[in-house]
Tab-separated table of N, CA and C in Angstrom:
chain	number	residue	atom	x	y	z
A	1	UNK	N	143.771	111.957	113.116
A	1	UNK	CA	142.791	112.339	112.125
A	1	UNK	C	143.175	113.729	111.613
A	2	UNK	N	143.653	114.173	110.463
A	2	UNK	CA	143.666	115.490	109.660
A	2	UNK	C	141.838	116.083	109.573
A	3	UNK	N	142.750	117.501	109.719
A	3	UNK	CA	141.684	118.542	109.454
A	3	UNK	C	140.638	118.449	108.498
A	4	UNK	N	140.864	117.889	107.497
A	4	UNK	CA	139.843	117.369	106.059
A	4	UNK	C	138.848	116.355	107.000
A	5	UNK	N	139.235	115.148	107.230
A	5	UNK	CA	138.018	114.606	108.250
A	5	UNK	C	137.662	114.658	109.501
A	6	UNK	N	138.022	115.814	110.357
A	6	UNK	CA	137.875	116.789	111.254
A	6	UNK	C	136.384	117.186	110.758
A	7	UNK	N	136.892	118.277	109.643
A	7	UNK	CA	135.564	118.807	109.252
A	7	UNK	C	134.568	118.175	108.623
A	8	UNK	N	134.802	117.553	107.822
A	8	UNK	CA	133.665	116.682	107.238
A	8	UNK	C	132.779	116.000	107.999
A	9	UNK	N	133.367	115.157	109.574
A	9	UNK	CA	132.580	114.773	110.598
A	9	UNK	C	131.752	116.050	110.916
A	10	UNK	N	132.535	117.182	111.440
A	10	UNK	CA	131.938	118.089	112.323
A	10	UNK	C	130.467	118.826	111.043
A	11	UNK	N	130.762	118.301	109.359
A	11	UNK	CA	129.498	119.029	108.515
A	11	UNK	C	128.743	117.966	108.664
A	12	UNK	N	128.732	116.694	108.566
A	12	UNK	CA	128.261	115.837	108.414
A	12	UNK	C	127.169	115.653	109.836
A	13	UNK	N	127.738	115.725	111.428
A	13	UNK	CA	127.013	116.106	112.184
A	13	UNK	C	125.862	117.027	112.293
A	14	UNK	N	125.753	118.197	111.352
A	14	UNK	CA	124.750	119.409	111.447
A	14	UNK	C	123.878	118.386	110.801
A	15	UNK	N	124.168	117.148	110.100
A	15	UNK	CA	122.429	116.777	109.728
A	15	UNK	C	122.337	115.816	110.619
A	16	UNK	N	123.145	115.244	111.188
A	16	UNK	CA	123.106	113.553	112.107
A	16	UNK	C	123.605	113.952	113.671
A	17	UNK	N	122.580	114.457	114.512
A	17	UNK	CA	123.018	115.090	115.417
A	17	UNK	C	123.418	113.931	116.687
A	18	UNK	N	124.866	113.762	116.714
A	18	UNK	CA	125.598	113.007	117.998
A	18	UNK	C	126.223	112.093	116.932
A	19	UNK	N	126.824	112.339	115.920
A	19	UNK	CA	127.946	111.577	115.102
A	19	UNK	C	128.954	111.547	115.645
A	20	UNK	N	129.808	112.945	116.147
A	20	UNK	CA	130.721	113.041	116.856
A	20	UNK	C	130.781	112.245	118.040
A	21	UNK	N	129.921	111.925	118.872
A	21	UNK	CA	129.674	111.198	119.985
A	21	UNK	C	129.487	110.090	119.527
A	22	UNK	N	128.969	109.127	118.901
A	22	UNK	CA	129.219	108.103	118.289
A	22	UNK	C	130.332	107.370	117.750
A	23	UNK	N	130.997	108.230	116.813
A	23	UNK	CA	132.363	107.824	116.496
A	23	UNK	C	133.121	107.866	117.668
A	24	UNK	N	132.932	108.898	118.739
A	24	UNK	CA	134.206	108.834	119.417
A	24	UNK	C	133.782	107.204	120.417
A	25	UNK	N	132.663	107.192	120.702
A	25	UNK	CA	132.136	105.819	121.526
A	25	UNK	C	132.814	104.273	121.014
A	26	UNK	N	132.742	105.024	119.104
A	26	UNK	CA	133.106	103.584	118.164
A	26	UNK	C	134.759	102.979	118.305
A	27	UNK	N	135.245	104.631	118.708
A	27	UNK	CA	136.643	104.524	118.693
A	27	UNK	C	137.257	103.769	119.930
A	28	UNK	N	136.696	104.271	121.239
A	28	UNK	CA	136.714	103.851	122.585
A	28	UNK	C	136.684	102.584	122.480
A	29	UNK	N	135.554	101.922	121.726
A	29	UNK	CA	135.037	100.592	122.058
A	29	UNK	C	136.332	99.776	121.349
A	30	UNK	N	137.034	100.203	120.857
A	30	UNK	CA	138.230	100.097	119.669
A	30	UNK	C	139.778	99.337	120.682
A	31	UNK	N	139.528	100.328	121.714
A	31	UNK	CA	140.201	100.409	122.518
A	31	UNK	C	140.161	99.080	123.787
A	32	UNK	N	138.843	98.598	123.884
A	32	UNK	CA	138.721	97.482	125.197
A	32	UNK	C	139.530	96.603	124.905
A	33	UNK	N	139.519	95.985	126.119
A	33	UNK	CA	140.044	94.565	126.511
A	33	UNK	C	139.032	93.877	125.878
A	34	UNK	N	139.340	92.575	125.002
A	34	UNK	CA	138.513	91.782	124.606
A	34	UNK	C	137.557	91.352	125.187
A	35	UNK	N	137.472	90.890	126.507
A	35	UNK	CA	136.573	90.350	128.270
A	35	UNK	C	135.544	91.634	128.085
A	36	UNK	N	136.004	92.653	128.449
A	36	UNK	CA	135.278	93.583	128.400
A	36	UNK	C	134.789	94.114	127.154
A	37	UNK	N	134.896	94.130	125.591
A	37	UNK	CA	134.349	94.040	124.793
A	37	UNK	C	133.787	93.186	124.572
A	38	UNK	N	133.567	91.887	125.018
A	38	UNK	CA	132.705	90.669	124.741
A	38	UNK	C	131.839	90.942	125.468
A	39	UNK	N	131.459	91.681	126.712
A	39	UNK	CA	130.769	91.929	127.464
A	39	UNK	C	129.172	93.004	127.137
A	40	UNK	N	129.962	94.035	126.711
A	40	UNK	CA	129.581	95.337	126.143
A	40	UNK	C	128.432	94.613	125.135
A	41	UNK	N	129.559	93.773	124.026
A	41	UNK	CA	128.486	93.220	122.971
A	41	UNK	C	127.494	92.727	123.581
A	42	UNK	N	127.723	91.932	124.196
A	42	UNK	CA	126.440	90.922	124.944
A	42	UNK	C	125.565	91.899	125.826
A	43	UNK	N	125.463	92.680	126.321
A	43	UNK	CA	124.852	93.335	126.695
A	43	UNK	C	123.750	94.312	125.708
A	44	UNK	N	124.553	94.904	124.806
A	44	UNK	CA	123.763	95.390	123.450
A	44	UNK	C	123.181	94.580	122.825
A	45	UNK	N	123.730	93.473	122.376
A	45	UNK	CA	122.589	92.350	121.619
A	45	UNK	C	121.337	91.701	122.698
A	46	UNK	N	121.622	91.910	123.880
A	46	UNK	CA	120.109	91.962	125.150
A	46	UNK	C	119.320	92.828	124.847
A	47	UNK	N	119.756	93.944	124.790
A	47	UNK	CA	119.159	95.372	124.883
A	47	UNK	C	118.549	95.329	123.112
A	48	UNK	N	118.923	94.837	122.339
A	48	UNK	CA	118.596	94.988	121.105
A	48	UNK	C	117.574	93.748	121.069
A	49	UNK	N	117.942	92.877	121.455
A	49	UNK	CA	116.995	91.512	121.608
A	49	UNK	C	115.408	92.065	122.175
A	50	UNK	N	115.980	92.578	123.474
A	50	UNK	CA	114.324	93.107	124.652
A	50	UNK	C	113.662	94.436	123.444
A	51	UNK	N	114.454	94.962	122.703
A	51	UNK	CA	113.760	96.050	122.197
A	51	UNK	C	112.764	95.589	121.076
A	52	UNK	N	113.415	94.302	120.175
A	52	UNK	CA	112.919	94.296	119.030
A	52	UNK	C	111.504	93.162	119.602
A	53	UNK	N	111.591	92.634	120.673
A	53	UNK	CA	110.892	91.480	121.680
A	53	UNK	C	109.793	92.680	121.950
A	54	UNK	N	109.578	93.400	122.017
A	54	UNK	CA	108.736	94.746	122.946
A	54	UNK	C	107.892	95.481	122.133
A	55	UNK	N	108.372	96.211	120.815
A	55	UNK	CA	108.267	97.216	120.112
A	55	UNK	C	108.108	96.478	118.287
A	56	UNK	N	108.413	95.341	118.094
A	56	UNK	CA	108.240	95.049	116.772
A	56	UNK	C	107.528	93.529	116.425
A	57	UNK	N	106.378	94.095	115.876
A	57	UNK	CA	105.344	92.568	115.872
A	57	UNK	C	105.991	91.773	115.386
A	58	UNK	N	106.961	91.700	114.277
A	58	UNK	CA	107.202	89.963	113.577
A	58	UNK	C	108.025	88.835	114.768
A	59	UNK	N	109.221	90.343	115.402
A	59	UNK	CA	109.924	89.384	116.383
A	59	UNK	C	109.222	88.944	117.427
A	60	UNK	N	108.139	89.568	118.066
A	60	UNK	CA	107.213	89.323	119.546
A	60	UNK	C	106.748	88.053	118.713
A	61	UNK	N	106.288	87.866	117.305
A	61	UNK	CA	105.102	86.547	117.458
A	61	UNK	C	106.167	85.410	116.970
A	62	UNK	N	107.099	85.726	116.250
A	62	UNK	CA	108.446	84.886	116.141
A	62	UNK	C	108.940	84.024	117.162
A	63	UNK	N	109.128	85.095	118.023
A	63	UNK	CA	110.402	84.589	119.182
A	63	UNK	C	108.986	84.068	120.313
A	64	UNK	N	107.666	84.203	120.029
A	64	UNK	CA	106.913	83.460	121.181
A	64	UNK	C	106.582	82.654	120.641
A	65	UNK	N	106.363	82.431	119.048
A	65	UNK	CA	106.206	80.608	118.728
A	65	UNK	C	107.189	79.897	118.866
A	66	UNK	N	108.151	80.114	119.171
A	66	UNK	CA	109.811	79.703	119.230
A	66	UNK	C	109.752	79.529	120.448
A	67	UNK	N	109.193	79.840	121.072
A	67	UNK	CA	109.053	80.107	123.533
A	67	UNK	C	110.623	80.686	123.570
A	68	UNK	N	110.488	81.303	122.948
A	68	UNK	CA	112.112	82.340	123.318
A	68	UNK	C	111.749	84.014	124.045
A	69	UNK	N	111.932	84.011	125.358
A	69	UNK	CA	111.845	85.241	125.682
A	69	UNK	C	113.043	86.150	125.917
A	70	UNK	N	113.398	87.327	125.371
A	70	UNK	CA	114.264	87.874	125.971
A	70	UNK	C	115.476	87.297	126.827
A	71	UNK	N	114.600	87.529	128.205
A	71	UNK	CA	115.524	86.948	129.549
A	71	UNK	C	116.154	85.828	129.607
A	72	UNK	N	115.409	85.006	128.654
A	72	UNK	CA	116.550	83.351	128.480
A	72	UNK	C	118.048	83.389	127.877
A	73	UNK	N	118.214	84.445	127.009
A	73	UNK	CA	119.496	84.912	126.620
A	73	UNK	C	120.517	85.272	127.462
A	74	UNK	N	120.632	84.029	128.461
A	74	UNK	CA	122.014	84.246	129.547
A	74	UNK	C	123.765	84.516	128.729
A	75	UNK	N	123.753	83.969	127.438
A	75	UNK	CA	125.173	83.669	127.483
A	75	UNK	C	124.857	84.127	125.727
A	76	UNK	N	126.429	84.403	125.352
A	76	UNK	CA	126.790	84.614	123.885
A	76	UNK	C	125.853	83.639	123.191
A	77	UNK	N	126.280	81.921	123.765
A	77	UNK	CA	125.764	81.337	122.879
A	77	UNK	C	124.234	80.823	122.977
A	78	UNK	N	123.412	81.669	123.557
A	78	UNK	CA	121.932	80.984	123.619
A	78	UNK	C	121.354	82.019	122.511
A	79	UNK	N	121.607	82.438	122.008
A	79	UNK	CA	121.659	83.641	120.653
A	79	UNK	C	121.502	82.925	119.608
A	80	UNK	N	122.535	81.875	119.404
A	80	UNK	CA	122.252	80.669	118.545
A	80	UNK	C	121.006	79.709	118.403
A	81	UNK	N	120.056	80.169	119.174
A	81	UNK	CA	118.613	79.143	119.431
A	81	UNK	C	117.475	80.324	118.797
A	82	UNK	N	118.310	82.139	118.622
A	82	UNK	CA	116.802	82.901	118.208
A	82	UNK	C	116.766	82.461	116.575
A	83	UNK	N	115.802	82.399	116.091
A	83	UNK	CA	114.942	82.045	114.465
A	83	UNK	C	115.845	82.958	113.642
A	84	UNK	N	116.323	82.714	112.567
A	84	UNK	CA	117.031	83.165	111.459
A	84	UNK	C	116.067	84.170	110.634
A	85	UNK	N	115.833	85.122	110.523
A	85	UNK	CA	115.329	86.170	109.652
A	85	UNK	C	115.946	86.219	107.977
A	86	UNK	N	114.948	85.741	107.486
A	86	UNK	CA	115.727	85.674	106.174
A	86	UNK	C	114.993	86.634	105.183
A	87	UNK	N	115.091	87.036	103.750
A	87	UNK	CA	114.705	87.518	103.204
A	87	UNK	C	113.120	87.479	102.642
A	88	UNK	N	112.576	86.113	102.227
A	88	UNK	CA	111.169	86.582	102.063
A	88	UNK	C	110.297	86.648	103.604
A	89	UNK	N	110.988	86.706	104.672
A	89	UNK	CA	109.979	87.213	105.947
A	89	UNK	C	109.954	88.364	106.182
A	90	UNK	N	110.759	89.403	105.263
A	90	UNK	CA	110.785	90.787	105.035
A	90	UNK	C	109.976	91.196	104.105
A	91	UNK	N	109.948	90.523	102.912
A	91	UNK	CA	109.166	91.375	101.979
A	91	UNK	C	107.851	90.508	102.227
A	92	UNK	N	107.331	89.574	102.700
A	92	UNK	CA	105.991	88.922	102.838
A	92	UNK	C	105.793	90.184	104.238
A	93	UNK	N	106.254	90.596	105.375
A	93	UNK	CA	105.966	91.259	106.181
A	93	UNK	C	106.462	92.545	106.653
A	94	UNK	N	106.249	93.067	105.613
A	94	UNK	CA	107.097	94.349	105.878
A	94	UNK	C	106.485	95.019	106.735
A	95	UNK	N	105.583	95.729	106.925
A	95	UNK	CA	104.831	96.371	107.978
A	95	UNK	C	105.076	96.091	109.601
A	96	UNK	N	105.559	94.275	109.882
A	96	UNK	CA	104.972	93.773	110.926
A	96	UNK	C	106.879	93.939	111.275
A	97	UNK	N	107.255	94.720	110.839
A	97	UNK	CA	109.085	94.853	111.269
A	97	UNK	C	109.100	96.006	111.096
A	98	UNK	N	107.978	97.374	111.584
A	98	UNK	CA	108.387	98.567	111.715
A	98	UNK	C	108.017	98.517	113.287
A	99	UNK	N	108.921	98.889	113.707
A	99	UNK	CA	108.811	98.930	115.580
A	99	UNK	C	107.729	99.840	115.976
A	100	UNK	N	107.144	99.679	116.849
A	100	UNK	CA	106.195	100.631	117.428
A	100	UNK	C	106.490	101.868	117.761
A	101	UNK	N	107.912	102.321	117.917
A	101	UNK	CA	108.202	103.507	118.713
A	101	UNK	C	108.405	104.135	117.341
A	102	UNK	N	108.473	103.679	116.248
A	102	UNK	CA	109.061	104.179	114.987
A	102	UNK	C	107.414	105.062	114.116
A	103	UNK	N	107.823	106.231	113.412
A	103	UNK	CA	106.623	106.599	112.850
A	103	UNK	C	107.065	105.985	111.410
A	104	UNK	N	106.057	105.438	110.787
A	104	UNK	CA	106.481	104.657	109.680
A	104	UNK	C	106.502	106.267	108.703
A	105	UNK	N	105.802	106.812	108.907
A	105	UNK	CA	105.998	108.263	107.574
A	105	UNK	C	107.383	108.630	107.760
A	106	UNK	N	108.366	108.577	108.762
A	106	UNK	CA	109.381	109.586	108.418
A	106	UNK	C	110.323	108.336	108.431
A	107	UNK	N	110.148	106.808	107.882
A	107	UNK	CA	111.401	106.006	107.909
A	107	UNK	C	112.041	106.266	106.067
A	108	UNK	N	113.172	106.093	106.354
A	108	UNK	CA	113.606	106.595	104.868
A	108	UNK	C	113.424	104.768	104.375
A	109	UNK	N	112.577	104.979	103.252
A	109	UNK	CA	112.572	103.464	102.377
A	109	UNK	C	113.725	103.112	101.538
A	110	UNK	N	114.389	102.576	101.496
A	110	UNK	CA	115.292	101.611	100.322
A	110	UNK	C	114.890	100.353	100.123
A	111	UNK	N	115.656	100.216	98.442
A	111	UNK	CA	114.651	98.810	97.999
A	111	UNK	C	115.966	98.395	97.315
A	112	UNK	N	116.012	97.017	96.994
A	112	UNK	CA	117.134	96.189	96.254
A	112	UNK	C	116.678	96.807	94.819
A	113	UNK	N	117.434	96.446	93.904
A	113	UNK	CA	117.199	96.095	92.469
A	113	UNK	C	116.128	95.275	92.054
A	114	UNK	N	115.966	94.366	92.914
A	114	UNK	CA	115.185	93.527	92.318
A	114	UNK	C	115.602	92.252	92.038
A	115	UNK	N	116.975	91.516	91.745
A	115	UNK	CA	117.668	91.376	90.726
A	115	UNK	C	117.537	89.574	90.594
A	116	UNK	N	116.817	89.073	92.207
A	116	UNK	CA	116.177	87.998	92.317
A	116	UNK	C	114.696	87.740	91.839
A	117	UNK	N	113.749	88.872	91.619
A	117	UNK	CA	112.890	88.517	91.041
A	117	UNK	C	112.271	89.716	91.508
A	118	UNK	N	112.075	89.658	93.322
A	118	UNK	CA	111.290	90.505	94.081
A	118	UNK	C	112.206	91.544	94.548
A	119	UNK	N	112.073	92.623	94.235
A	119	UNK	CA	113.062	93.779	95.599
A	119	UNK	C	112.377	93.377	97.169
A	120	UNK	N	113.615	94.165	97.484
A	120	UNK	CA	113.547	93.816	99.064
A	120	UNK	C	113.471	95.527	99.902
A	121	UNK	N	112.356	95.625	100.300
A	121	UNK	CA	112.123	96.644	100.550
A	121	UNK	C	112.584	96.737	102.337
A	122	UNK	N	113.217	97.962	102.576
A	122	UNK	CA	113.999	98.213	104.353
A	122	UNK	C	113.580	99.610	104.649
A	123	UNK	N	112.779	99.629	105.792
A	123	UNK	CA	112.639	101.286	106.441
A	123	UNK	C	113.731	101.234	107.078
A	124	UNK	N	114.325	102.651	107.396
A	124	UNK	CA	115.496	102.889	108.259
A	124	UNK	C	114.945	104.093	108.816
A	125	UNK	N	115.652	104.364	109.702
A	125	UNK	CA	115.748	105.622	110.720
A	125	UNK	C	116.422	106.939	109.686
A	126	UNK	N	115.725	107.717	109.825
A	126	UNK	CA	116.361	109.191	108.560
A	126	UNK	C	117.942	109.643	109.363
A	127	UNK	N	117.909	109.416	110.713
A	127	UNK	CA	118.733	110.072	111.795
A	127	UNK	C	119.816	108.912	111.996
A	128	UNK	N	119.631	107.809	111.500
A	128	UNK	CA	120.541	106.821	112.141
A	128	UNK	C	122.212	107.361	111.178
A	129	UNK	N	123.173	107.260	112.014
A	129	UNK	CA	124.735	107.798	111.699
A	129	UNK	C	125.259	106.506	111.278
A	130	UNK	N	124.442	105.703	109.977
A	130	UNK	CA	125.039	105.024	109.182
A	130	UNK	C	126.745	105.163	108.560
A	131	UNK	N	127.308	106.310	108.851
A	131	UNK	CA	129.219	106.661	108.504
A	131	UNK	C	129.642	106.554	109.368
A	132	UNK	N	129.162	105.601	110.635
A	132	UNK	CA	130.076	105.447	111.686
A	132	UNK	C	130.999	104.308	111.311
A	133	UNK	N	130.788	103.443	111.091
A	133	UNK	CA	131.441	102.525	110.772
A	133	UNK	C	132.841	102.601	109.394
A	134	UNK	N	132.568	103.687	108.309
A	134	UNK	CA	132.856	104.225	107.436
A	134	UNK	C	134.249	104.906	107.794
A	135	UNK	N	133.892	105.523	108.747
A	135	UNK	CA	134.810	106.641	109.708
A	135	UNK	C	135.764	105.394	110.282
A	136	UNK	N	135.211	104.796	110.693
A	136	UNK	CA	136.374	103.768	111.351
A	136	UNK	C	137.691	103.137	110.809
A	137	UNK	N	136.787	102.748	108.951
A	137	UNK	CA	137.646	102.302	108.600
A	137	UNK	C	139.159	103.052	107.942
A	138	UNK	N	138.273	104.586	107.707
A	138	UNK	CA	138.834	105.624	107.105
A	138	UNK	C	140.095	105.578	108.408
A	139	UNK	N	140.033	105.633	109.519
A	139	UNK	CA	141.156	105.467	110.803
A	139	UNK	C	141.771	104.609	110.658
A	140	UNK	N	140.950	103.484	110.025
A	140	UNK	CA	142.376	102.393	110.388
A	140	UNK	C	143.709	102.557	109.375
A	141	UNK	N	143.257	103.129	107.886
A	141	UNK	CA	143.736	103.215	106.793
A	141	UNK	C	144.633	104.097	106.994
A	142	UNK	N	144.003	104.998	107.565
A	142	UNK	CA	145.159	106.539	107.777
A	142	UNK	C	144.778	107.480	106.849
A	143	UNK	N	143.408	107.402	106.732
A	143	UNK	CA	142.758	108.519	105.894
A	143	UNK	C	142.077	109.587	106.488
Protein backbone atom coordinates (compact mmCIF):
# COMPACT_ATOMS: atom_id res chain seq x y z
CA UNK A 1 0.00 0.00 0.00
CA UNK A 2 1.67 3.62 -0.94
CA UNK A 3 1.71 6.50 1.30
CA UNK A 4 -1.38 8.28 -0.58
CA UNK A 5 -3.66 5.37 0.85
CA UNK A 6 -1.70 5.09 3.99
CA UNK A 7 -3.01 8.44 4.70
CA UNK A 8 -6.25 8.67 3.43
CA UNK A 9 -7.15 5.44 5.64
CA UNK A 10 -5.34 6.93 8.62
CA UNK A 11 -7.87 10.67 7.66
CA UNK A 12 -10.61 8.74 6.94
CA UNK A 13 -10.32 6.88 10.45
CA UNK A 14 -10.52 10.35 12.57
CA UNK A 15 -14.28 10.14 11.54
CA UNK A 16 -14.80 6.11 11.51
CA UNK A 17 -13.05 5.16 14.57
CA UNK A 18 -11.39 1.33 14.10
CA UNK A 19 -11.19 1.50 10.12
CA UNK A 20 -7.69 0.72 10.43
CA UNK A 21 -8.59 -2.33 12.49
CA UNK A 22 -11.13 -3.39 10.23
CA UNK A 23 -9.35 -3.29 7.08
CA UNK A 24 -6.49 -4.89 8.56
CA UNK A 25 -9.13 -7.87 9.96
CA UNK A 26 -10.58 -7.62 6.08
CA UNK A 27 -7.13 -8.21 4.87
CA UNK A 28 -6.29 -11.18 7.33
CA UNK A 29 -9.53 -12.78 6.53
CA UNK A 30 -8.00 -12.47 2.83
CA UNK A 31 -5.44 -14.57 3.89
CA UNK A 32 -7.40 -18.00 5.41
CA UNK A 33 -7.56 -21.31 4.39
CA UNK A 34 -10.84 -21.72 2.72
CA UNK A 35 -12.06 -24.57 5.83
CA UNK A 36 -11.28 -21.95 8.00
CA UNK A 37 -12.82 -19.09 6.13
CA UNK A 38 -15.96 -21.08 5.61
CA UNK A 39 -15.99 -21.37 9.16
CA UNK A 40 -15.46 -17.74 10.31
CA UNK A 41 -18.41 -16.98 7.77
CA UNK A 42 -20.69 -19.36 9.36
CA UNK A 43 -20.10 -18.29 12.51
CA UNK A 44 -20.80 -14.45 11.66
CA UNK A 45 -23.92 -15.20 9.74
CA UNK A 46 -25.03 -17.06 13.49
CA UNK A 47 -24.00 -14.15 15.26
CA UNK A 48 -25.77 -11.89 12.71
CA UNK A 49 -28.77 -14.32 12.51
CA UNK A 50 -29.10 -14.38 16.85
CA UNK A 51 -28.67 -10.53 16.64
CA UNK A 52 -31.22 -9.58 14.11
CA UNK A 53 -33.56 -12.77 15.97
CA UNK A 54 -33.10 -10.62 19.45
CA UNK A 55 -32.96 -6.91 18.71
CA UNK A 56 -35.15 -6.36 15.43
CA UNK A 57 -39.04 -6.83 15.37
CA UNK A 58 -39.68 -7.77 11.60
CA UNK A 59 -37.03 -10.68 11.84
CA UNK A 60 -38.25 -12.01 15.60
CA UNK A 61 -42.04 -12.15 14.12
CA UNK A 62 -40.70 -13.41 10.61
CA UNK A 63 -38.43 -16.07 11.57
CA UNK A 64 -41.19 -17.23 14.48
CA UNK A 65 -44.02 -17.57 11.93
CA UNK A 66 -41.54 -19.50 9.89
CA UNK A 67 -40.64 -21.73 13.56
CA UNK A 68 -37.08 -20.78 12.63
CA UNK A 69 -35.01 -20.09 15.69
CA UNK A 70 -31.60 -19.00 15.64
CA UNK A 71 -30.05 -22.27 17.11
CA UNK A 72 -31.52 -24.48 14.26
CA UNK A 73 -28.91 -22.95 11.94
CA UNK A 74 -26.43 -25.96 12.34
CA UNK A 75 -24.87 -25.91 8.86
CA UNK A 76 -24.16 -23.37 5.77
CA UNK A 77 -27.04 -24.85 4.26
CA UNK A 78 -30.02 -24.56 6.78
CA UNK A 79 -29.67 -20.67 5.93
CA UNK A 80 -31.45 -21.66 2.84
CA UNK A 81 -34.87 -22.37 4.87
CA UNK A 82 -34.61 -18.38 6.59
CA UNK A 83 -37.65 -16.14 4.59
CA UNK A 84 -36.29 -13.98 1.74
CA UNK A 85 -36.53 -10.19 2.66
CA UNK A 86 -37.51 -8.46 -0.26
CA UNK A 87 -38.19 -4.97 -1.04
CA UNK A 88 -41.82 -3.99 -0.27
CA UNK A 89 -41.26 -5.67 3.44
CA UNK A 90 -38.95 -2.71 3.83
CA UNK A 91 -40.81 0.08 2.80
CA UNK A 92 -44.38 -1.41 4.16
CA UNK A 93 -42.14 -1.81 7.55
CA UNK A 94 -39.66 0.33 7.99
CA UNK A 95 -39.72 1.07 11.60
CA UNK A 96 -40.14 -2.73 12.55
CA UNK A 97 -36.23 -3.25 10.94
CA UNK A 98 -34.62 -0.64 13.20
CA UNK A 99 -32.95 -2.94 15.88
CA UNK A 100 -33.53 -2.18 19.38
CA UNK A 101 -30.01 -1.43 20.38
CA UNK A 102 -30.07 1.19 17.52
CA UNK A 103 -31.30 4.95 18.36
CA UNK A 104 -33.41 5.58 15.36
CA UNK A 105 -32.45 9.67 15.64
CA UNK A 106 -28.83 9.20 14.90
CA UNK A 107 -29.34 6.38 11.91
CA UNK A 108 -28.19 8.15 8.74
CA UNK A 109 -31.44 7.72 6.23
CA UNK A 110 -30.92 6.95 2.46
CA UNK A 111 -33.64 6.55 -0.01
CA UNK A 112 -33.63 5.09 -3.75
CA UNK A 113 -34.75 7.40 -6.53
CA UNK A 114 -37.78 6.17 -6.58
CA UNK A 115 -37.47 4.95 -10.01
CA UNK A 116 -40.00 1.88 -9.45
CA UNK A 117 -42.68 3.94 -8.31
CA UNK A 118 -41.95 3.88 -4.41
CA UNK A 119 -38.33 4.84 -2.94
CA UNK A 120 -36.90 2.54 -0.72
CA UNK A 121 -36.04 4.04 2.32
CA UNK A 122 -32.59 2.27 4.65
CA UNK A 123 -31.37 3.55 8.19
CA UNK A 124 -27.72 2.81 8.56
CA UNK A 125 -25.30 3.17 11.32
CA UNK A 126 -23.52 6.97 10.93
CA UNK A 127 -20.22 4.94 12.28
CA UNK A 128 -20.47 1.87 10.16
CA UNK A 129 -16.77 1.75 7.90
CA UNK A 130 -18.79 1.25 4.77
CA UNK A 131 -14.82 1.76 2.63
CA UNK A 132 -13.86 -1.37 3.92
CA UNK A 133 -14.65 -3.28 1.28
CA UNK A 134 -13.60 -0.30 -1.19
CA UNK A 135 -10.08 -0.50 0.36
CA UNK A 136 -9.93 -4.05 -0.55
CA UNK A 137 -10.54 -3.71 -3.84
CA UNK A 138 -8.25 -0.66 -4.18
CA UNK A 139 -5.41 -3.73 -2.90
CA UNK A 140 -6.25 -6.03 -5.17
CA UNK A 141 -5.80 -3.51 -8.16
CA UNK A 142 -2.58 -2.10 -6.86
CA UNK A 143 -3.95 1.17 -6.04
Amino acid sequence: MDWSTKSYIARYSLGKPGAVRDYKAAKAFEQLEPKAANAQVQASLQQLVQHAYDTVPWYYETYKAASIHPKDLKSIEDFEHLPVLNRDDIISNFDAFVSKTAKASKLKISTTGGSTGTPLKIGMDPYLNREIPKWQMFSWWGL
